[in-house]
Amino acid sequence: MPKKARPAGNEKEEGPVPCKQVKVEVADGLSTLNFDSPHDLFESLISPVKTDTFFKEFWEQKPLLIQRDDPALATYYQSLFRLTDLKSLCSRGVYYGRDVNVCRCVNGKKKVLNKDGKAHFLQLRKDFDQKRATIQFHQPQRFKVFILQLEGEKHWRLYHPTVPLAREYSVEAEDRIGRPTHEFTLKPGDLLYFPRGTIHQADTPPGLAHSTHVTISTYQNNSWGDFLLDTISGLVFDAAKEDVALRAGIPRQLLLQAESTTVATRRLSGFLRMLAERLEGTKELFSSDMKKDFIMHRLPPYHVGDGTELTIPGFIGGELPRLDSTVRLQFRDHIILTVGPDQDQSDEAQEKMIYIYHSLKNKRHTHMMGSEEEIESHGLRFPLSHMEALKQIWNSSAISVKDLKLTTEEEKESLVLSLWTECLIQVV
């Protein structure tokens, strides 16, 4: 369950948000969601707003409310997940804490009603009906390829995004953050987008038995701060190889001091300025950790049309690539290529290696559920001398194996065979 917001200080109520929430009425006859590709799915999700318009005018800027007055679409959304589906999920093994949380609001505070172990349908239904509890599923994409639905109406309040990444509003905090900047009621088929950090509260309007909504949280840990933390290590690694000053020891007993010394602060400032100048002339930024984290936590590819995930072991069977073959990259959005220190070397003279990670073997039923230690990364590694050949494959719609920029024919065949074995390329 998301943590409650913690507004800081006794701030006075601010003025209205300068970016107004947009309300779009959709004509009858709107088609349902399009699963032909991830792009088509997103486009149909925010229709009739165009993708370019969304990212230019709304993404991380202001709320967007799309109201679709289409009974057929509302019925479609309601069919994706109903209260009766809860019984089926419980029969598959649903556990408190890991898969589901049961809670309710008492005097403005969240009270968790979870039991121990496996969740049983009768108990969940009892808490739902008698205690008016909220049932929250964690990572519902593990149970169905796509769930989006609103049964009944739901009233939402949005407040100023004064608290970073706050996702739940506490009633007791209202005096400190002021009145909501937006209030509206969502009906089946509606979609509400608001930027990260927006404090929000959702209520089921009086007179309704229950309501259901799906929260799609995206772009976590992808800020400029995250990117800086990820890339700075690569910059320091390269600079330390060339600048002996970065390899000199820090002052004795510096780590034992409670506060940084003026000398240490001045020295670090100088190093940062040097790195900034070095960055200006850098053509490539290496973001190994962010890229790897992204691909390790991504859902596997799915078959076009039916939405089932790809079974990689059964996919191998296409034509084996040879020197005279023409190959092309596939599942491009599920593969990342990066450069980093050789992970098998522990000495100071570490050499760089090319790492290729992919999500083709990720498992849907464990998506976003395991700890870092439990998540396995899948991919390959190559010497830095293979970079130009890999870029040829990445940047071409199709390329002949014999045209790859490698020294020997054996290297060319070995490279494409390694990629083919992981289902990253196919012969055309």
Short mmCIF file of C-alpha atoms in Angstrom, two decimals:
data_model
loop_
_atom_site.label_atom_id
_atom_site.label_comp_id
_atom_site.label_asym_id
_atom_site.label_seq_id
_atom_site.Cartn_x
_atom_site.Cartn_y
_atom_site.Cartn_z
CA MET A 1 0.00 0.00 0.00
CA PRO A 2 1.45 3.41 -0.85
CA LYS A 3 2.74 5.42 2.06
CA LYS A 4 0.74 8.35 3.32
CA ALA A 5 1.80 11.82 2.42
CA ARG A 6 3.69 13.82 4.98
CA PRO A 7 3.16 17.50 4.22
CA ALA A 8 5.90 19.55 5.79
CA GLY A 9 5.14 22.59 7.93
CA ASN A 10 2.00 24.62 8.32
CA GLU A 11 1.90 25.95 4.80
CA LYS A 12 -0.80 28.34 3.72
CA GLU A 13 -3.11 27.34 0.93
CA GLU A 14 -1.56 28.03 -2.44
CA GLY A 15 -3.26 29.36 -5.52
CA PRO A 16 -4.72 27.11 -8.20
CA VAL A 17 -2.45 24.95 -10.32
CA PRO A 18 -1.55 26.99 -13.43
CA CYS A 19 -1.98 24.02 -15.75
CA LYS A 20 -5.67 23.26 -15.98
CA GLN A 21 -7.05 19.75 -16.05
CA VAL A 22 -8.45 18.87 -19.47
CA LYS A 23 -11.75 17.13 -19.95
CA VAL A 24 -12.40 15.32 -23.22
CA GLU A 25 -15.76 14.08 -24.40
CA VAL A 26 -15.54 11.13 -26.77
CA ALA A 27 -18.07 10.47 -29.50
CA ASP A 28 -20.02 7.22 -29.67
CA GLY A 29 -18.45 4.33 -31.51
CA LEU A 30 -14.95 4.57 -30.00
CA SER A 31 -13.15 1.27 -30.43
CA THR A 32 -11.85 -0.64 -27.43
CA LEU A 33 -8.20 -1.09 -26.51
CA ASN A 34 -5.83 -2.08 -29.31
CA PHE A 35 -3.36 -4.82 -28.34
CA ASP A 36 -1.55 -5.03 -31.68
CA SER A 37 1.57 -3.42 -30.19
CA PRO A 38 2.62 -1.53 -27.04
CA HIS A 39 2.42 1.73 -29.00
CA ASP A 40 -1.08 0.95 -30.27
CA LEU A 41 -2.19 -0.01 -26.78
CA PHE A 42 -1.00 3.25 -25.26
CA GLU A 43 -2.52 5.25 -28.10
CA SER A 44 -5.90 3.59 -27.62
CA LEU A 45 -5.65 4.04 -23.85
CA ILE A 46 -5.40 7.84 -24.10
CA SER A 47 -7.58 8.21 -27.20
CA PRO A 48 -8.70 10.66 -28.54
CA VAL A 49 -5.67 12.56 -27.22
CA LYS A 50 -2.72 11.99 -29.53
CA THR A 51 0.51 10.55 -28.15
CA ASP A 52 2.58 13.57 -29.23
CA THR A 53 0.07 15.93 -27.62
CA PHE A 54 0.09 13.97 -24.37
CA PHE A 55 3.86 14.07 -23.95
CA LYS A 56 4.13 17.68 -25.06
CA GLU A 57 1.32 19.17 -22.99
CA PHE A 58 0.53 16.84 -20.08
CA TRP A 59 3.38 14.43 -19.24
CA GLU A 60 4.82 15.54 -15.86
CA GLN A 61 3.08 18.91 -16.30
CA LYS A 62 -0.64 18.83 -15.52
CA PRO A 63 -3.59 16.48 -14.99
CA LEU A 64 -5.60 15.03 -17.85
CA LEU A 65 -9.14 13.71 -17.44
CA ILE A 66 -10.57 11.71 -20.33
CA GLN A 67 -14.29 11.02 -20.04
CA ARG A 68 -15.63 8.59 -22.57
CA ASP A 69 -19.40 8.70 -22.98
CA ASP A 70 -19.57 5.34 -24.70
CA PRO A 71 -21.68 2.56 -23.09
CA ALA A 72 -19.93 -0.09 -25.18
CA LEU A 73 -16.51 0.98 -23.94
CA ALA A 74 -17.70 1.18 -20.33
CA THR A 75 -19.09 -2.34 -20.62
CA TYR A 76 -15.80 -3.55 -22.09
CA TYR A 77 -13.79 -2.13 -19.21
CA GLN A 78 -16.18 -3.66 -16.67
CA SER A 79 -15.74 -7.10 -18.26
CA LEU A 80 -11.97 -7.13 -17.74
CA PHE A 81 -12.13 -7.67 -13.99
CA ARG A 82 -15.17 -8.16 -11.81
CA LEU A 83 -15.68 -8.84 -8.15
CA THR A 84 -16.56 -12.42 -9.08
CA ASP A 85 -13.03 -12.85 -10.49
CA LEU A 86 -11.76 -12.63 -6.93
CA LYS A 87 -12.84 -16.20 -6.22
CA SER A 88 -10.90 -17.51 -9.20
CA LEU A 89 -7.76 -15.65 -8.15
CA CYS A 90 -7.97 -17.02 -4.62
CA SER A 91 -8.12 -20.55 -5.95
CA ARG A 92 -4.77 -19.96 -7.65
CA GLY A 93 -3.10 -19.00 -4.39
CA VAL A 94 -3.19 -15.40 -3.21
CA TYR A 95 -1.32 -14.38 -0.06
CA TYR A 96 -1.77 -11.44 2.30
CA GLY A 97 0.96 -8.85 2.05
CA ARG A 98 2.62 -10.34 -1.01
CA ASP A 99 -0.36 -10.37 -3.38
CA VAL A 100 -3.17 -8.54 -1.64
CA ASN A 101 -3.76 -5.98 1.09
CA VAL A 102 -7.06 -5.47 2.90
CA CYS A 103 -7.51 -2.14 4.65
CA ARG A 104 -10.00 0.55 5.52
CA CYS A 105 -9.92 4.18 6.62
CA VAL A 106 -10.80 4.78 10.29
CA ASN A 107 -10.86 8.40 11.52
CA GLY A 108 -8.60 9.47 8.70
CA LYS A 109 -6.01 6.73 9.29
CA LYS A 110 -5.38 3.55 7.35
CA LYS A 111 -6.07 0.34 9.25
CA VAL A 112 -4.66 -2.87 7.74
CA LEU A 113 -6.93 -5.91 8.11
CA ASN A 114 -4.54 -8.51 6.67
CA LYS A 115 -4.49 -12.00 8.14
CA ASP A 116 -1.53 -14.40 8.01
CA GLY A 117 -0.79 -16.64 5.09
CA LYS A 118 -3.14 -17.46 2.23
CA ALA A 119 -6.13 -15.24 1.51
CA HIS A 120 -9.47 -17.07 1.25
CA PHE A 121 -12.34 -15.78 -0.84
CA LEU A 122 -14.98 -16.03 1.90
CA GLN A 123 -12.88 -13.97 4.33
CA LEU A 124 -12.08 -11.36 1.70
CA ARG A 125 -15.73 -11.12 0.72
CA LYS A 126 -16.71 -10.77 4.37
CA ASP A 127 -14.24 -7.91 4.94
CA PHE A 128 -15.39 -6.33 1.70
CA ASP A 129 -19.13 -6.51 2.42
CA GLN A 130 -19.30 -6.10 6.19
CA LYS A 131 -16.31 -3.87 6.95
CA ARG A 132 -16.43 -1.89 3.70
CA ALA A 133 -12.75 -2.65 3.28
CA THR A 134 -10.58 -1.89 0.29
CA ILE A 135 -8.93 -4.84 -1.44
CA GLN A 136 -5.69 -3.92 -3.17
CA PHE A 137 -3.95 -6.28 -5.59
CA HIS A 138 -0.20 -5.92 -5.99
CA GLN A 139 1.09 -6.00 -9.56
CA PRO A 140 -2.18 -7.22 -11.14
CA GLN A 141 -0.42 -7.70 -14.49
CA ARG A 142 0.76 -11.02 -13.04
CA PHE A 143 -2.82 -12.28 -13.13
CA LYS A 144 -4.03 -10.84 -16.43
CA VAL A 145 -2.17 -9.30 -19.36
CA PHE A 146 -4.08 -6.05 -19.01
CA ILE A 147 -6.61 -4.92 -16.42
CA LEU A 148 -8.39 -1.61 -16.67
CA GLN A 149 -11.86 -1.13 -15.28
CA LEU A 150 -14.14 1.03 -13.16
CA GLU A 151 -17.23 -0.52 -11.65
CA GLY A 152 -19.46 2.27 -10.43
CA GLU A 153 -18.17 5.77 -9.84
CA LYS A 154 -15.19 7.04 -7.92
CA HIS A 155 -14.61 10.55 -6.60
CA TRP A 156 -11.06 11.91 -6.79
CA ARG A 157 -9.37 14.93 -5.21
CA LEU A 158 -6.01 16.22 -6.38
CA TYR A 159 -3.82 18.52 -4.30
CA HIS A 160 -0.68 20.52 -4.99
CA PRO A 161 2.35 18.29 -5.68
CA THR A 162 4.22 19.81 -2.72
CA VAL A 163 5.40 16.48 -1.33
CA PRO A 164 7.67 14.51 -3.71
CA LEU A 165 6.25 11.16 -4.81
CA ALA A 166 3.35 11.29 -2.35
CA ARG A 167 0.58 8.94 -3.45
CA GLU A 168 -1.87 8.81 -0.60
CA TYR A 169 -3.59 11.64 1.19
CA SER A 170 -4.19 11.74 4.91
CA VAL A 171 -7.38 13.47 6.04
CA GLU A 172 -5.53 14.98 9.00
CA ALA A 173 -3.20 16.86 6.65
CA GLU A 174 -5.93 18.86 4.89
CA ASP A 175 -5.41 21.96 7.04
CA ARG A 176 -1.75 22.08 6.08
CA ILE A 177 -2.04 21.57 2.33
CA GLY A 178 -5.28 23.43 1.71
CA ARG A 179 -8.31 22.54 -0.34
CA PRO A 180 -8.01 20.28 -3.38
CA THR A 181 -7.11 21.93 -6.69
CA HIS A 182 -9.29 19.49 -8.68
CA GLU A 183 -12.32 17.41 -7.79
CA PHE A 184 -14.19 15.13 -10.16
CA THR A 185 -16.00 11.81 -10.35
CA LEU A 186 -14.80 9.06 -12.67
CA LYS A 187 -17.22 6.68 -14.32
CA PRO A 188 -16.60 3.37 -16.10
CA GLY A 189 -14.37 3.95 -19.11
CA ASP A 190 -12.80 7.17 -17.78
CA LEU A 191 -9.07 7.72 -17.42
CA LEU A 192 -7.26 10.15 -15.13
CA TYR A 193 -3.58 11.06 -15.47
CA PHE A 194 -1.72 13.24 -13.01
CA PRO A 195 2.01 13.99 -12.69
CA ARG A 196 4.27 12.33 -10.15
CA GLY A 197 4.22 13.83 -6.67
CA THR A 198 0.55 14.82 -6.83
CA ILE A 199 -1.19 14.17 -3.51
CA HIS A 200 -4.49 12.47 -4.21
CA GLN A 201 -7.48 10.90 -2.50
CA ALA A 202 -10.13 8.57 -3.92
CA ASP A 203 -13.56 7.89 -2.41
CA THR A 204 -16.52 5.78 -3.44
CA PRO A 205 -19.50 8.17 -3.64
CA PRO A 206 -22.37 7.59 -1.18
CA GLY A 207 -25.03 5.18 -2.38
CA LEU A 208 -22.68 2.91 -4.37
CA ALA A 209 -21.87 -0.59 -3.14
CA HIS A 210 -18.29 -0.48 -4.36
CA SER A 211 -16.00 0.81 -7.08
CA THR A 212 -12.85 -0.47 -8.72
CA HIS A 213 -9.91 1.32 -10.29
CA VAL A 214 -6.48 0.39 -11.58
CA THR A 215 -3.45 2.54 -10.80
CA ILE A 216 -0.73 2.45 -13.45
CA SER A 217 2.47 3.85 -11.96
CA THR A 218 5.24 4.47 -14.45
CA TYR A 219 8.69 5.98 -14.88
CA GLN A 220 9.88 5.29 -11.35
CA ASN A 221 13.56 5.95 -10.61
CA ASN A 222 14.08 7.64 -13.97
CA SER A 223 14.85 11.17 -12.84
CA TRP A 224 17.85 13.29 -13.81
CA GLY A 225 19.18 12.64 -10.32
CA ASP A 226 19.01 8.87 -10.89
CA PHE A 227 20.69 9.25 -14.26
CA LEU A 228 23.46 11.41 -12.81
CA LEU A 229 24.16 8.90 -10.05
CA ASP A 230 24.32 6.13 -12.64
CA THR A 231 26.54 7.84 -15.20
CA ILE A 232 28.93 9.61 -12.83
CA SER A 233 30.59 6.34 -11.85
CA GLY A 234 31.52 5.64 -15.46
CA LEU A 235 32.93 9.13 -15.88
CA VAL A 236 35.04 8.75 -12.73
CA PHE A 237 36.20 5.30 -13.85
CA ASP A 238 37.46 6.67 -17.18
CA ALA A 239 38.95 9.83 -15.71
CA ALA A 240 40.83 7.96 -12.98
CA LYS A 241 42.66 5.96 -15.63
CA GLU A 242 44.13 9.12 -17.11
CA ASP A 243 44.39 11.49 -14.15
CA VAL A 244 46.77 10.43 -11.39
CA ALA A 245 45.22 13.00 -9.02
CA LEU A 246 42.02 10.93 -8.85
CA ARG A 247 44.08 7.91 -7.81
CA ALA A 248 45.88 9.72 -5.00
CA GLY A 249 44.90 8.84 -1.44
CA ILE A 250 42.51 11.03 0.53
CA PRO A 251 43.88 12.79 3.66
CA ARG A 252 44.62 10.47 6.56
CA GLN A 253 41.74 9.98 9.02
CA LEU A 254 39.36 11.96 6.80
CA LEU A 255 36.69 9.27 7.10
CA LEU A 256 36.81 9.46 10.91
CA GLN A 257 35.94 13.13 11.05
CA ALA A 258 32.38 14.22 11.82
CA GLU A 259 32.41 17.02 9.22
CA SER A 260 34.10 17.46 5.87
CA THR A 261 37.21 19.61 5.90
CA THR A 262 37.62 22.70 3.79
CA VAL A 263 40.50 21.03 1.95
CA ALA A 264 38.41 17.95 1.08
CA THR A 265 35.43 20.05 -0.06
CA ARG A 266 37.65 22.25 -2.26
CA ARG A 267 39.36 19.19 -3.76
CA LEU A 268 36.06 17.47 -4.57
CA SER A 269 34.71 20.67 -6.14
CA GLY A 270 37.74 20.76 -8.40
CA PHE A 271 37.24 17.15 -9.43
CA LEU A 272 33.57 17.80 -10.23
CA ARG A 273 34.47 20.77 -12.42
CA MET A 274 37.01 18.61 -14.22
CA LEU A 275 34.40 15.89 -14.77
CA ALA A 276 31.91 18.47 -16.09
CA GLU A 277 34.46 19.64 -18.66
CA ARG A 278 35.17 16.06 -19.60
CA LEU A 279 31.44 15.38 -19.96
CA GLU A 280 31.07 18.20 -22.51
CA GLY A 281 33.29 16.30 -24.93
CA THR A 282 31.82 12.86 -24.30
CA LYS A 283 29.89 11.25 -27.15
CA GLU A 284 28.53 8.32 -25.16
CA LEU A 285 27.08 8.19 -21.67
CA PHE A 286 27.21 4.79 -20.07
CA SER A 287 24.21 4.00 -17.88
CA SER A 288 24.83 0.41 -16.94
CA ASP A 289 22.88 0.11 -13.70
CA MET A 290 19.74 1.96 -14.83
CA LYS A 291 19.61 0.06 -18.11
CA LYS A 292 20.12 -3.28 -16.42
CA ASP A 293 17.53 -2.50 -13.74
CA PHE A 294 15.01 -1.44 -16.39
CA ILE A 295 15.38 -4.59 -18.46
CA MET A 296 15.46 -6.94 -15.46
CA HIS A 297 12.11 -5.59 -14.27
CA ARG A 298 10.41 -5.47 -17.66
CA LEU A 299 7.64 -7.84 -18.71
CA PRO A 300 8.60 -10.36 -21.41
CA PRO A 301 7.38 -9.89 -25.00
CA TYR A 302 3.87 -11.04 -25.81
CA HIS A 303 2.36 -12.60 -28.89
CA VAL A 304 0.69 -10.02 -31.10
CA GLY A 305 -3.08 -10.20 -30.85
CA ASP A 306 -3.77 -12.61 -28.01
CA GLY A 307 -1.53 -10.98 -25.42
CA THR A 308 0.08 -14.23 -24.20
CA GLU A 309 3.74 -14.06 -23.34
CA LEU A 310 6.38 -15.47 -25.64
CA THR A 311 7.82 -18.90 -24.81
CA ILE A 312 11.48 -18.46 -25.61
CA PRO A 313 12.63 -22.11 -25.38
CA GLY A 314 10.10 -23.01 -28.05
CA PHE A 315 10.96 -20.04 -30.19
CA ILE A 316 14.45 -21.19 -31.18
CA GLY A 317 14.17 -23.13 -34.39
CA GLY A 318 14.59 -20.57 -37.12
CA GLU A 319 17.36 -20.83 -39.64
CA LEU A 320 20.85 -20.94 -38.12
CA PRO A 321 22.89 -17.86 -39.09
CA ARG A 322 25.95 -18.45 -41.28
CA LEU A 323 28.60 -16.24 -42.81
CA ASP A 324 26.50 -15.77 -45.96
CA SER A 325 23.29 -15.05 -44.00
CA THR A 326 21.47 -11.75 -43.62
CA VAL A 327 20.24 -11.08 -40.09
CA ARG A 328 18.19 -8.50 -38.26
CA LEU A 329 17.56 -7.57 -34.66
CA GLN A 330 14.23 -8.55 -33.12
CA PHE A 331 12.49 -7.56 -29.86
CA ARG A 332 14.45 -4.30 -29.98
CA ASP A 333 12.42 -2.74 -27.15
CA HIS A 334 13.33 -5.63 -24.87
CA ILE A 335 17.11 -5.45 -25.34
CA ILE A 336 19.70 -3.00 -24.04
CA LEU A 337 23.37 -2.68 -24.93
CA THR A 338 25.79 -1.03 -22.52
CA VAL A 339 29.45 -0.89 -21.57
CA GLY A 340 30.96 -1.46 -18.16
CA PRO A 341 33.98 -2.82 -16.31
CA ASP A 342 34.72 -6.52 -16.65
CA GLN A 343 32.78 -8.05 -13.78
CA ASP A 344 35.13 -11.04 -13.66
CA GLN A 345 38.16 -8.89 -12.86
CA SER A 346 38.80 -7.52 -9.39
CA ASP A 347 42.11 -5.73 -9.90
CA GLU A 348 42.60 -2.04 -10.61
CA ALA A 349 43.36 -2.69 -14.28
CA GLN A 350 39.79 -3.67 -15.14
CA GLU A 351 39.00 -3.66 -18.83
CA LYS A 352 35.66 -2.58 -20.27
CA MET A 353 33.27 -5.13 -21.71
CA ILE A 354 30.07 -4.87 -23.73
CA TYR A 355 27.01 -6.21 -21.95
CA ILE A 356 23.71 -7.09 -23.62
CA TYR A 357 20.73 -7.69 -21.35
CA HIS A 358 17.20 -8.66 -22.39
CA SER A 359 13.80 -9.40 -20.87
CA LEU A 360 12.85 -12.28 -23.17
CA LYS A 361 13.17 -14.83 -20.37
CA ASN A 362 11.58 -12.75 -17.63
CA LYS A 363 8.56 -14.33 -15.96
CA ARG A 364 5.21 -12.58 -15.79
CA HIS A 365 4.06 -14.30 -12.60
CA THR A 366 7.00 -12.86 -10.64
CA HIS A 367 7.01 -9.42 -12.29
CA MET A 368 8.03 -6.64 -9.84
CA MET A 369 7.69 -9.06 -6.92
CA GLY A 370 11.18 -10.31 -6.12
CA SER A 371 14.13 -8.72 -4.35
CA GLU A 372 17.22 -7.76 -6.30
CA GLU A 373 18.92 -10.96 -5.16
CA GLU A 374 16.09 -13.11 -6.52
CA ILE A 375 15.92 -11.46 -9.96
CA GLU A 376 18.08 -13.08 -12.61
CA SER A 377 19.52 -11.06 -15.48
CA HIS A 378 19.68 -12.65 -18.91
CA GLY A 379 22.12 -11.68 -21.60
CA LEU A 380 25.58 -11.84 -23.12
CA ARG A 381 28.91 -10.09 -22.92
CA PHE A 382 31.48 -9.34 -25.60
CA PRO A 383 34.91 -7.69 -25.78
CA LEU A 384 34.98 -3.98 -26.60
CA SER A 385 36.34 -4.83 -30.07
CA HIS A 386 32.84 -6.06 -31.03
CA MET A 387 31.20 -2.65 -30.53
CA GLU A 388 31.19 -1.54 -34.18
CA ALA A 389 29.73 -4.85 -35.36
CA LEU A 390 27.00 -4.72 -32.73
CA LYS A 391 26.16 -1.14 -33.67
CA GLN A 392 25.80 -2.30 -37.28
CA ILE A 393 23.21 -4.87 -36.20
CA TRP A 394 21.44 -2.39 -33.90
CA ASN A 395 21.28 0.40 -36.47
CA SER A 396 20.37 -1.64 -39.59
CA SER A 397 17.03 -3.05 -40.63
CA ALA A 398 19.03 -6.04 -41.95
CA ILE A 399 22.73 -6.70 -42.49
CA SER A 400 24.89 -9.39 -44.05
CA VAL A 401 27.01 -11.30 -41.54
CA LYS A 402 30.08 -11.09 -43.78
CA ASP A 403 29.81 -7.25 -43.72
CA LEU A 404 30.19 -7.03 -39.94
CA LYS A 405 33.23 -5.05 -38.84
CA LEU A 406 35.20 -7.83 -37.18
CA THR A 407 38.67 -9.14 -37.97
CA THR A 408 37.95 -12.78 -38.74
CA GLU A 409 35.10 -14.81 -40.23
CA GLU A 410 35.08 -16.94 -37.08
CA GLU A 411 34.37 -13.86 -34.96
CA LYS A 412 31.51 -12.82 -37.23
CA GLU A 413 29.85 -16.24 -37.11
CA SER A 414 30.41 -16.58 -33.36
CA LEU A 415 28.80 -13.18 -32.70
CA VAL A 416 25.61 -13.83 -34.65
CA LEU A 417 25.33 -17.36 -33.31
CA SER A 418 25.50 -16.05 -29.73
CA LEU A 419 22.79 -13.47 -30.46
CA TRP A 420 20.63 -16.05 -32.28
CA THR A 421 20.86 -18.49 -29.38
CA GLU A 422 19.35 -15.82 -27.11
CA CYS A 423 16.63 -15.13 -29.75
CA LEU A 424 17.91 -11.58 -30.26
CA ILE A 425 18.34 -11.87 -34.05
CA GLN A 426 16.77 -13.86 -36.86
CA VAL A 427 17.82 -14.80 -40.36
CA VAL A 428 15.91 -12.99 -43.11
#
